[in-house]
Short mmCIF file of C-alpha atoms in Angstrom, two decimals:
data_model
loop_
_atom_site.label_atom_id
_atom_site.label_comp_id
_atom_site.label_asym_id
_atom_site.label_seq_id
_atom_site.Cartn_x
_atom_site.Cartn_y
_atom_site.Cartn_z
CA MET A 1 10.33 -35.83 67.63
CA ASN A 2 13.55 -36.11 68.25
CA PHE A 3 14.15 -34.33 70.81
CA ARG A 4 17.90 -33.49 70.29
CA CYS A 5 16.78 -32.46 67.03
CA VAL A 6 14.29 -29.99 69.13
CA THR A 7 17.52 -28.73 70.98
CA VAL A 8 19.32 -27.80 68.53
CA LEU A 9 16.81 -26.41 66.96
CA MET A 10 16.20 -23.68 70.02
CA ALA A 11 19.66 -23.07 69.60
CA THR A 12 19.87 -22.13 66.77
CA LEU A 13 17.08 -19.87 67.61
CA SER A 14 18.94 -18.45 70.68
CA LEU A 15 22.02 -17.56 68.42
CA SER A 16 19.55 -15.72 65.63
CA THR A 17 17.33 -13.69 68.30
CA PRO A 18 19.59 -11.42 70.12
CA LEU A 19 21.04 -9.68 67.18
CA LEU A 20 17.20 -8.20 66.58
CA ALA A 21 16.00 -7.57 70.33
CA ASP A 22 19.03 -7.69 72.12
CA ALA A 23 19.90 -3.95 73.82
CA LEU A 24 23.01 -3.19 72.17
CA VAL A 25 26.14 -2.51 75.29
CA VAL A 26 29.05 -1.36 73.99
CA VAL A 27 32.10 -3.21 76.00
CA VAL A 28 35.74 -1.95 77.17
CA HIS A 29 38.19 -4.15 79.32
CA PRO A 30 37.78 -4.52 82.90
CA ASP A 31 40.70 -2.99 83.61
CA ASN A 32 39.03 0.33 81.83
CA ASN A 33 36.82 2.60 84.00
CA THR A 34 36.67 5.13 81.41
CA GLN A 35 32.80 7.52 81.03
CA LEU A 36 31.71 7.62 77.75
CA THR A 37 28.47 9.88 76.48
CA THR A 38 27.55 8.73 72.36
CA ASP A 39 29.09 10.95 71.24
CA ASP A 40 32.45 10.50 72.50
CA LEU A 41 31.45 6.72 70.84
CA SER A 42 30.63 8.23 67.54
CA ARG A 43 34.20 9.91 67.05
CA LEU A 44 35.93 6.74 68.61
CA PHE A 45 34.07 4.79 65.65
CA LEU A 46 34.12 7.67 62.76
CA GLY A 47 38.16 7.44 63.31
CA ARG A 48 37.96 11.67 64.32
CA VAL A 49 40.31 10.52 68.01
CA ARG A 50 41.95 7.38 68.91
CA THR A 51 42.00 8.15 72.63
CA PHE A 52 39.56 7.27 75.61
CA PRO A 53 37.93 11.21 76.67
CA ASN A 54 40.40 10.04 79.34
CA GLY A 55 43.27 9.93 77.13
CA GLU A 56 44.81 6.33 77.10
CA SER A 57 44.44 5.49 74.11
CA ALA A 58 41.56 3.27 72.13
CA VAL A 59 40.92 0.46 69.45
CA PRO A 60 38.10 0.52 68.28
CA ILE A 61 37.24 -2.20 67.06
CA ASN A 62 33.76 -3.76 64.87
CA LEU A 63 31.80 -6.80 63.64
CA ALA A 64 32.25 -7.55 60.45
CA GLU A 65 29.15 -6.48 58.29
CA GLY A 66 27.13 -8.66 57.53
CA LEU A 67 26.34 -9.44 61.17
CA GLY A 68 23.50 -7.61 61.84
CA ALA A 69 25.02 -6.22 65.21
CA ARG A 70 26.87 -4.39 63.42
CA GLU A 71 24.17 -2.73 60.91
CA THR A 72 22.49 -1.37 64.10
CA PHE A 73 25.44 -0.52 65.61
CA ASP A 74 26.58 2.40 62.54
CA GLU A 75 22.49 3.24 62.73
CA ARG A 76 22.36 3.81 66.02
CA ALA A 77 25.87 4.32 66.83
CA LEU A 78 27.26 6.82 63.98
CA SER A 79 23.56 7.46 63.26
CA ARG A 80 24.56 6.13 59.36
CA SER A 81 23.28 4.10 56.80
CA SER A 82 26.22 1.43 56.56
CA ALA A 83 26.36 2.18 52.72
CA GLN A 84 27.34 5.64 53.70
CA LEU A 85 30.06 4.55 55.92
CA LYS A 86 31.25 2.35 53.58
CA ALA A 87 31.27 5.31 51.46
CA TYR A 88 32.51 8.11 54.81
CA TRP A 89 35.70 5.60 54.62
CA SER A 90 36.90 5.33 51.69
CA LYS A 91 36.85 9.60 51.60
CA LEU A 92 39.60 8.06 54.32
CA VAL A 93 40.88 5.45 53.36
CA PHE A 94 41.84 6.68 49.37
CA THR A 95 43.30 9.85 50.59
CA GLY A 96 45.59 8.54 53.47
CA LYS A 97 43.82 10.32 56.11
CA GLY A 98 43.18 7.62 58.68
CA SER A 99 41.09 3.97 57.95
CA PRO A 100 38.41 1.79 59.32
CA PRO A 101 38.34 -0.18 62.59
CA GLN A 102 39.54 -3.81 62.00
CA GLU A 103 36.84 -5.99 62.48
CA ALA A 104 36.00 -9.31 64.68
CA ASP A 105 34.88 -11.98 62.82
CA THR A 106 32.10 -13.33 65.25
CA ILE A 107 30.38 -11.99 68.33
CA ASP A 108 32.23 -14.39 70.36
CA GLU A 109 35.81 -13.05 68.97
CA MET A 110 35.35 -9.43 70.01
CA VAL A 111 34.63 -10.21 73.27
CA LYS A 112 37.43 -11.92 73.86
CA LEU A 113 39.86 -9.64 71.58
CA VAL A 114 37.96 -6.87 74.77
CA ALA A 115 38.56 -8.76 77.21
CA THR A 116 42.83 -9.51 76.51
CA ASN A 117 43.53 -6.23 75.51
CA PRO A 118 42.40 -2.78 78.03
CA SER A 119 42.29 0.32 74.64
CA ILE A 120 40.47 -2.73 72.62
CA ILE A 121 36.46 -0.73 72.57
CA GLY A 122 34.10 -2.75 70.84
CA TYR A 123 29.51 -3.77 70.72
CA VAL A 124 27.89 -7.11 72.17
CA PRO A 125 24.28 -7.36 72.04
CA GLU A 126 24.04 -7.76 75.38
CA SER A 127 23.21 -11.43 76.52
CA ALA A 128 27.02 -11.67 74.83
CA ALA A 129 28.37 -8.80 77.10
CA ASP A 130 29.92 -11.57 80.00
CA GLU A 131 31.74 -11.48 83.35
CA ARG A 132 35.50 -10.99 80.97
CA VAL A 133 34.19 -7.47 80.14
CA ARG A 134 32.03 -4.27 80.96
CA ILE A 135 29.42 -2.64 79.80
CA ALA A 136 30.70 1.13 79.06
CA LEU A 137 27.73 2.41 77.69
CA ARG A 138 24.03 0.71 76.56
CA LEU A 139 22.45 1.80 72.86
CA GLU A 140 18.64 1.13 72.82
CA MET B 1 38.74 -2.45 53.01
CA LYS B 2 37.43 -5.53 55.08
CA LYS B 3 40.63 -6.25 57.67
CA SER B 4 40.87 -9.36 59.31
CA ILE B 5 41.61 -10.67 62.26
CA MET B 6 45.37 -10.94 61.57
CA ALA B 7 45.77 -7.43 60.89
CA ILE B 8 44.12 -7.63 64.02
CA SER B 9 46.97 -9.90 65.18
CA VAL B 10 49.89 -7.10 63.54
CA ALA B 11 48.13 -4.39 64.87
CA THR B 12 48.79 -5.63 68.69
CA ALA B 13 52.01 -6.31 67.55
CA LEU B 14 53.01 -2.54 67.33
CA PHE B 15 51.47 -1.34 69.80
CA SER B 16 53.57 -4.13 72.16
CA GLY B 17 56.60 -2.52 70.51
CA ALA B 18 56.77 -4.76 67.50
CA ALA B 19 58.52 -3.33 64.22
CA VAL B 20 56.22 -5.03 62.01
CA ALA B 21 54.91 -4.13 58.19
CA ASN B 22 51.85 -3.52 58.29
CA LEU B 23 49.99 -3.66 54.47
CA HIS B 24 47.64 -2.84 53.25
CA ILE B 25 45.55 -3.32 50.52
CA ASN B 26 42.77 -1.46 49.12
CA GLY B 27 41.08 -0.33 45.43
CA PHE B 28 38.29 1.04 43.28
CA ALA B 29 37.41 2.05 40.17
CA SER B 30 34.45 2.65 37.81
CA ILE B 31 33.10 1.68 34.49
CA LYS B 32 30.67 4.19 33.03
CA GLY B 33 29.23 4.30 29.12
CA GLY B 34 28.10 7.39 28.32
CA MET B 35 27.02 9.65 24.66
CA SER B 36 25.83 13.03 23.25
CA THR B 37 22.32 12.34 22.92
CA SER B 38 22.93 15.32 19.32
CA SER B 39 25.21 14.11 16.81
CA ASP B 40 28.23 16.55 16.29
CA LYS B 41 28.11 17.17 19.70
CA SER B 42 30.50 16.17 22.77
CA LEU B 43 30.87 16.84 25.97
CA TYR B 44 32.63 15.42 28.63
CA GLY B 45 34.75 13.69 25.96
CA TYR B 46 30.92 12.16 24.85
CA THR B 47 30.22 12.06 21.22
CA ASP B 48 26.85 10.24 19.82
CA GLU B 49 28.56 7.45 19.78
CA LEU B 50 28.28 4.99 23.41
CA ASP B 51 31.68 5.23 24.67
CA PHE B 52 32.50 3.32 28.03
CA LYS B 53 35.86 4.05 28.20
CA ASN B 54 36.26 8.00 28.18
CA GLU B 55 34.84 7.90 32.32
CA SER B 56 35.91 4.23 33.97
CA LEU B 57 38.73 3.90 36.25
CA PHE B 58 41.04 1.77 38.17
CA ALA B 59 42.77 2.16 40.65
CA ILE B 60 44.52 0.08 43.73
CA GLN B 61 46.83 1.86 46.76
CA VAL B 62 49.19 0.36 49.08
CA ARG B 63 50.88 1.49 52.10
CA SER B 64 52.69 0.39 54.14
CA ASP B 65 52.77 1.06 57.47
CA LEU B 66 56.60 1.23 58.30
CA GLY B 67 55.97 1.66 62.21
CA ASP B 68 56.88 4.85 64.61
CA ARG B 69 54.19 6.47 62.62
CA LEU B 70 55.49 6.84 59.67
CA SER B 71 54.17 5.32 56.94
CA VAL B 72 54.35 5.06 52.44
CA THR B 73 50.98 5.52 50.43
CA ALA B 74 51.14 4.43 46.67
CA GLN B 75 47.93 5.14 44.54
CA VAL B 76 48.60 3.96 40.43
CA MET B 77 46.30 5.05 38.15
CA GLY B 78 44.78 3.91 35.19
CA ARG B 79 42.52 5.95 33.63
CA GLY B 80 40.17 5.07 30.39
CA SER B 81 40.94 8.79 28.98
CA ASP B 82 44.41 7.63 28.86
CA ASP B 83 44.25 4.36 27.72
CA PHE B 84 44.74 2.98 31.42
CA ASP B 85 48.07 4.17 31.28
CA ALA B 86 48.91 3.05 34.71
CA ARG B 87 50.25 6.41 35.67
CA PHE B 88 51.22 7.25 39.53
CA GLU B 89 48.03 9.20 40.87
CA TRP B 90 49.26 10.22 44.43
CA ALA B 91 53.03 8.96 45.63
CA PHE B 92 53.25 10.36 49.15
CA LEU B 93 55.43 9.19 52.92
CA SER B 94 52.72 10.25 56.04
CA TYR B 95 54.24 10.90 59.63
CA GLU B 96 52.10 11.60 62.51
CA ILE B 97 53.64 14.23 64.61
CA SER B 98 50.89 14.23 66.92
CA GLU B 99 47.32 12.07 66.91
CA ASN B 100 45.44 15.57 65.44
CA MET B 101 48.55 16.29 63.07
CA ARG B 102 49.65 14.38 59.85
CA ILE B 103 52.17 15.97 57.21
CA ASN B 104 52.60 14.06 53.90
CA ALA B 105 54.24 15.28 51.65
CA GLY B 106 55.42 13.64 48.17
CA ARG B 107 52.31 13.98 45.08
CA LEU B 108 49.62 14.45 46.58
CA ARG B 109 46.03 16.17 45.37
CA THR B 110 46.06 20.00 44.95
CA PRO B 111 43.30 20.78 47.67
CA PHE B 112 41.05 22.81 45.01
CA TYR B 113 37.14 21.46 46.30
CA ARG B 114 35.24 19.40 48.92
CA TYR B 115 35.92 15.96 47.40
CA SER B 116 39.58 16.84 45.44
CA ASP B 117 40.75 14.08 47.93
CA PHE B 118 38.57 11.81 46.01
CA MET B 119 37.58 13.12 43.21
CA ASP B 120 37.74 9.48 41.14
CA VAL B 121 36.15 7.88 43.68
CA GLY B 122 33.57 7.46 42.72
CA PHE B 123 31.73 5.72 45.27
CA ALA B 124 32.47 8.27 47.86
CA TYR B 125 29.06 10.51 46.47
CA ASP B 126 26.32 10.47 45.12
CA TRP B 127 26.14 12.00 41.24
CA LEU B 128 28.14 9.92 38.66
CA ARG B 129 30.76 12.45 37.99
CA VAL B 130 31.83 15.77 40.19
CA PRO B 131 30.41 19.49 39.07
CA GLN B 132 32.96 19.34 36.16
CA GLY B 133 31.85 23.54 35.45
CA VAL B 134 33.25 24.11 39.38
CA TYR B 135 35.92 21.46 38.97
CA GLY B 136 36.84 21.35 35.32
CA LEU B 137 40.30 23.93 36.56
CA GLY B 138 42.84 20.51 36.21
CA PHE B 139 45.89 20.21 37.88
CA ASN B 140 44.87 18.77 40.48
CA ASN B 141 48.11 16.72 42.01
CA ILE B 142 51.21 18.64 42.70
CA GLU B 143 54.35 18.01 44.54
CA GLY B 144 55.06 18.93 48.41
CA VAL B 145 54.26 18.95 51.53
CA SER B 146 50.77 18.80 53.68
CA LEU B 147 50.56 19.55 57.29
CA TYR B 148 46.41 18.41 58.36
CA HIS B 149 45.48 19.29 61.50
CA THR B 150 42.24 17.82 63.12
CA GLY B 151 40.81 18.89 66.32
CA GLN B 152 37.40 20.03 67.81
CA LEU B 153 36.62 23.73 68.21
CA GLY B 154 33.73 24.66 70.77
CA ASP B 155 31.17 21.86 69.04
CA PHE B 156 32.61 21.39 66.24
CA ASP B 157 34.74 19.70 63.95
CA SER B 158 37.45 21.07 62.31
CA THR B 159 39.87 20.26 59.83
CA ALA B 160 42.89 22.64 58.65
CA GLN B 161 45.20 22.18 55.73
CA LEU B 162 48.21 24.33 54.93
CA ILE B 163 49.81 22.68 51.53
CA TYR B 164 53.36 23.82 49.29
CA GLY B 165 54.49 22.60 46.24
CA SER B 166 54.64 23.56 42.36
CA PHE B 167 53.14 21.51 39.31
CA SER B 168 54.23 21.14 36.62
CA GLY B 169 52.68 18.79 33.08
CA ASP B 170 51.39 19.08 30.52
CA ILE B 171 47.73 21.03 30.04
CA THR B 172 45.65 22.42 27.21
CA LEU B 173 45.33 26.54 26.37
CA ALA B 174 43.00 28.38 24.69
CA GLY B 175 43.49 24.88 21.28
CA ASN B 176 47.20 25.34 21.75
CA SER B 177 48.56 22.20 23.50
CA ALA B 178 51.06 23.01 26.03
CA SER B 179 53.74 22.88 29.16
CA ALA B 180 52.75 24.41 32.42
CA ASN B 181 54.14 25.31 35.46
CA ILE B 182 53.09 26.28 39.20
CA ASN B 183 55.67 27.16 41.29
CA ASN B 184 55.76 28.66 44.49
CA ILE B 185 51.75 27.03 45.70
CA ALA B 186 51.15 27.59 48.57
CA GLY B 187 47.39 27.27 50.27
CA VAL B 188 45.64 26.50 53.53
CA THR B 189 42.34 24.86 53.45
CA TRP B 190 39.62 24.31 56.81
CA GLU B 191 36.64 22.66 57.37
CA LEU B 192 34.53 23.50 59.82
CA GLU B 193 31.93 20.47 60.58
CA ARG B 194 29.44 20.45 63.24
CA GLY B 195 26.10 18.41 62.80
CA LEU B 196 23.62 18.72 60.06
CA LEU B 197 26.16 21.83 58.55
CA SER B 198 29.65 21.68 57.07
CA VAL B 199 31.78 24.50 55.50
CA ARG B 200 35.29 24.96 54.05
CA ALA B 201 37.09 27.46 53.11
CA ALA B 202 40.07 27.30 50.68
CA TYR B 203 42.91 29.42 49.13
CA LEU B 204 45.61 28.77 46.77
CA SER B 205 48.19 30.91 45.18
CA GLY B 206 50.89 29.71 43.12
CA ARG B 207 53.28 31.49 39.80
CA SER B 208 52.44 30.32 36.46
CA THR B 209 54.31 29.88 33.59
CA ILE B 210 53.37 28.39 30.58
CA ASN B 211 54.04 27.87 27.20
CA ALA B 212 52.20 27.35 24.07
CA PRO B 213 54.18 26.74 20.92
CA GLY B 214 51.11 27.31 18.69
CA LEU B 215 50.84 30.61 21.10
CA ASN B 216 54.53 32.09 19.78
CA PRO B 217 54.42 32.94 16.47
CA LEU B 218 51.68 35.77 17.84
CA PHE B 219 54.03 36.79 20.69
CA ALA B 220 56.96 37.76 18.24
CA GLY B 221 54.75 39.35 15.52
CA LEU B 222 53.18 41.68 18.39
CA HIS B 223 56.71 42.57 20.10
CA GLN B 224 58.45 42.74 16.44
CA ALA B 225 55.72 45.45 15.96
CA GLY B 226 56.43 46.79 18.49
CA PHE B 227 54.34 46.11 21.10
CA SER B 228 55.77 43.70 24.05
CA ASN B 229 53.30 45.12 27.01
CA VAL B 230 50.84 43.86 25.18
CA VAL B 231 52.85 39.54 25.70
CA ALA B 232 53.61 40.76 29.62
CA ASP B 233 49.55 41.40 29.40
CA LEU B 234 49.26 38.25 28.12
CA ASP B 235 51.21 35.73 28.81
CA PHE B 236 52.20 32.70 31.88
CA ASN B 237 55.26 34.41 32.76
CA ASP B 238 56.29 33.85 36.88
CA ASP B 239 52.69 35.21 37.34
CA THR B 240 50.23 35.61 39.84
CA SER B 241 47.56 32.71 40.17
CA GLU B 242 45.14 32.02 42.90
CA PHE B 243 41.95 30.06 43.76
CA PHE B 244 39.34 30.77 46.17
CA GLY B 245 36.63 28.84 47.06
CA LEU B 246 33.84 27.68 49.88
CA GLY B 247 31.51 25.12 49.99
CA VAL B 248 28.45 24.38 52.29
CA THR B 249 26.59 20.74 53.53
CA LEU B 250 23.75 20.77 55.00
CA ASP B 251 22.93 16.81 55.87
CA GLN B 252 19.91 16.17 57.52
CA GLY B 253 19.91 12.44 57.30
CA GLN B 254 17.47 12.05 54.20
CA TRP B 255 17.69 15.63 52.05
CA VAL B 256 22.01 16.94 51.02
CA LEU B 257 22.10 20.09 50.23
CA VAL B 258 25.78 20.44 48.40
CA SER B 259 27.22 24.21 47.59
CA GLU B 260 30.59 25.09 46.07
CA TYR B 261 31.90 28.19 44.89
CA ASN B 262 35.11 29.34 42.84
CA ARG B 263 36.29 32.87 41.29
CA ILE B 264 40.23 32.57 40.09
CA ASN B 265 42.89 34.88 38.17
CA VAL B 266 46.53 35.01 37.73
CA LYS B 267 47.31 38.27 37.36
CA ASP B 268 48.84 39.42 33.38
CA THR B 269 47.82 37.17 31.68
CA PHE B 270 44.67 36.09 28.67
CA PHE B 271 43.58 34.03 31.44
CA ALA B 272 39.39 34.69 31.22
CA LYS B 273 37.96 34.95 35.39
CA ARG B 274 36.37 32.46 36.39
CA GLU B 275 33.72 32.69 38.59
CA ASN B 276 31.88 28.93 38.89
CA TYR B 277 29.48 27.79 41.35
CA TYR B 278 27.11 24.51 41.30
CA ILE B 279 24.32 23.96 44.34
CA SER B 280 23.31 20.03 44.65
CA MET B 281 20.28 17.94 46.25
CA ALA B 282 19.89 14.59 46.71
CA TYR B 283 17.67 12.49 48.82
CA ARG B 284 18.34 8.96 50.06
CA PHE B 285 15.74 7.31 50.28
CA ASP B 286 17.27 3.93 51.54
CA ALA B 287 19.70 2.37 49.05
CA ILE B 288 18.36 4.81 46.55
CA THR B 289 19.57 8.58 46.17
CA PRO B 290 18.56 10.75 43.41
CA TYR B 291 20.01 13.96 42.63
CA ILE B 292 19.64 17.94 41.06
CA SER B 293 22.10 19.78 40.78
CA PHE B 294 22.32 23.86 38.79
CA GLU B 295 26.04 24.59 37.48
CA ARG B 296 27.21 27.80 36.30
CA GLU B 297 30.35 28.87 34.35
CA ASP B 298 30.65 32.12 34.09
CA HIS B 299 34.68 33.08 32.78
CA ARG B 300 35.14 36.46 31.86
CA SER B 301 37.16 37.31 29.10
CA LYS B 302 40.23 40.39 29.41
CA SER B 303 38.84 42.17 27.05
CA GLU B 304 40.58 45.36 28.30
CA ILE B 305 43.69 44.02 26.42
CA TYR B 306 43.11 44.30 23.55
CA GLN B 307 40.89 47.23 23.69
CA PRO B 308 43.03 50.19 24.06
CA TYR B 309 44.40 48.50 20.31
CA ARG B 310 41.57 48.19 17.86
CA SER B 311 42.92 50.78 15.82
CA ILE B 312 46.60 50.72 16.14
CA LEU B 313 47.17 46.89 15.94
CA PRO B 314 47.70 45.65 11.54
CA PRO B 315 44.53 43.08 11.35
CA GLN B 316 46.73 39.74 10.87
CA LEU B 317 47.75 40.31 14.65
CA LEU B 318 44.23 42.11 15.94
CA GLN B 319 42.58 38.99 14.72
CA PRO B 320 44.08 36.34 16.02
CA LEU B 321 44.51 38.72 19.85
CA VAL B 322 41.79 39.02 19.58
CA ALA B 323 40.58 35.42 19.14
CA VAL B 324 42.99 33.91 22.41
CA VAL B 325 42.21 36.23 24.71
CA GLU B 326 37.55 35.75 23.58
CA SER B 327 38.44 31.80 23.97
CA GLN B 328 38.33 32.13 27.53
CA ALA B 329 35.38 33.48 27.79
CA VAL B 330 32.95 31.07 28.93
CA ASP B 331 28.98 31.53 29.86
CA SER B 332 26.93 28.47 30.15
CA LYS B 333 24.65 26.42 32.77
CA THR B 334 24.40 22.96 33.11
CA TRP B 335 21.32 20.75 34.55
CA SER B 336 22.18 17.22 35.48
CA GLY B 337 19.70 14.92 37.12
CA GLY B 338 20.36 10.93 38.04
CA LEU B 339 20.73 9.27 40.23
CA ARG B 340 22.31 6.76 42.89
CA TYR B 341 22.12 2.88 43.55
CA ASP B 342 23.66 1.06 46.47
CA PHE B 343 22.55 -2.45 44.90
CA HIS B 344 26.00 -3.97 47.21
CA PRO B 345 27.85 -3.33 50.21
CA SER B 346 31.15 -2.35 48.43
CA ALA B 347 29.39 -0.45 44.66
CA ALA B 348 26.75 1.12 43.47
CA PHE B 349 24.99 1.91 41.07
CA LYS B 350 24.42 5.43 39.29
CA VAL B 351 22.96 7.28 36.18
CA GLN B 352 23.08 10.30 35.63
CA TYR B 353 21.35 12.70 32.64
CA SER B 354 23.77 16.85 32.35
CA ASN B 355 22.67 19.42 30.09
CA GLU B 356 24.16 22.74 29.14
CA ASN B 357 23.63 25.51 28.48
CA ASN B 358 26.45 27.36 26.37
CA THR B 359 24.99 31.22 26.29
CA LEU B 360 28.01 33.08 24.14
CA MET B 361 28.41 29.42 21.54
CA ASP B 362 24.18 29.70 21.74
CA SER B 363 24.69 25.97 22.24
CA ARG B 364 23.12 23.01 24.09
CA ASN B 365 25.34 20.31 24.73
CA ASP B 366 23.40 16.74 27.04
CA VAL B 367 25.65 13.51 27.70
CA VAL B 368 23.81 10.42 29.39
CA ALA B 369 25.81 8.24 31.69
CA VAL B 370 25.40 5.11 33.09
CA GLY B 371 27.76 3.33 35.63
CA VAL B 372 29.21 1.18 38.75
CA ASP B 373 30.87 2.32 41.00
CA LEU B 374 33.16 0.34 43.26
CA VAL B 375 35.92 -0.12 46.51
CA PHE B 376 37.61 -3.33 47.27
#
């Protein structure tokens, strides 16, 4: 068996498994030292508040629909299915009362966004949270 | 409702002070087909011929963020029942006074009911249609100003809305087409939500003037016969109109219970005193949500308007007078059952059967409908 092939297979496995097995972590910029509860988190991602508990402005970013971590987040942090959340946001969007968080298409992109802006709050599988970001909360 | 990373860059630019118009385009649509199971009866606009037009609709919404917390939103909708003629359903300016206070001005939705604001967005709720017994009043839009306030009250999330404006448009009154104006509409709604419980109350009042040419011969006849006081008790001439509504939702995650009640009165007119409510229960199995609901409409006609004149009025005036007053009476109960199936992240399939039992007419009407609600 070709060694390179195995490496590719290993890489593929390590890319897909974190989404399923890993703990999900809420990440912010390292300069952002706000303390968060899951209630705060849910209020931010449901558009009910737009500041961190310390009063600083907050910009929540979702992972794109279809990524496994997004679904996990919807269920663990917001206690709703993705379909319920879509219905929730359509209520606000079509009545001019709010719009859903913007989305990062990949986990890499999410880390980059969080690393460049102290207002941004996002979430990634724990293994993707490197030194560029600070873990604000773990979602088991 | 997907936002691209481009939008994020634009948003980031906005935070850094650059004025970039940020355009959001969203839409929703419903394609529904239905029919009544019995001939020569109709309900909700359906007959015993399968019809795909009656409840279908398409809408496009464009919102532009003008920066500095000002935005403008327009929603254009084409309803099958209007031959898909597109018209502005909403068009308003929105200014964020603070993080939890927002003022909207323009064409808005009258906030009578819990689902008023998004009653056309079928994707936002489980039913195939909002319960018509409670939502059937009309006057759904208002031109005016609205102030929204969101906040926290202890452990409750609170949403309050103040609205002021007017309505003008064509309606049907006692079987006659009519032009209606409701002025000085002032209203307040308040919703409190905590965990599984959410409670909403609404009160609106206004002054109604309705001109129905078909009723003028009766009014003129009464005037001529010297019964101007009866006309004053009948007609809609700047008359005080009041709406009071209460809503409760219990959402346990899987079980959802929704109920709304309202009472409506227009003083010194032949508009019946209306009391309506519904109670609905749904159970979410993953992607499938079956539900049942019960609706009650109780519209008590104001027979006290003609009772004192029964022996005085000539029959050619008494008969139409009684007919007009009694045309407002409704006493009906409706059972509905159906389900929502989320077969796609942006689309839901629905099927619903409704059976209305009208006690006064001693008639039963039913309708079965299927459809797809989507957002984009």
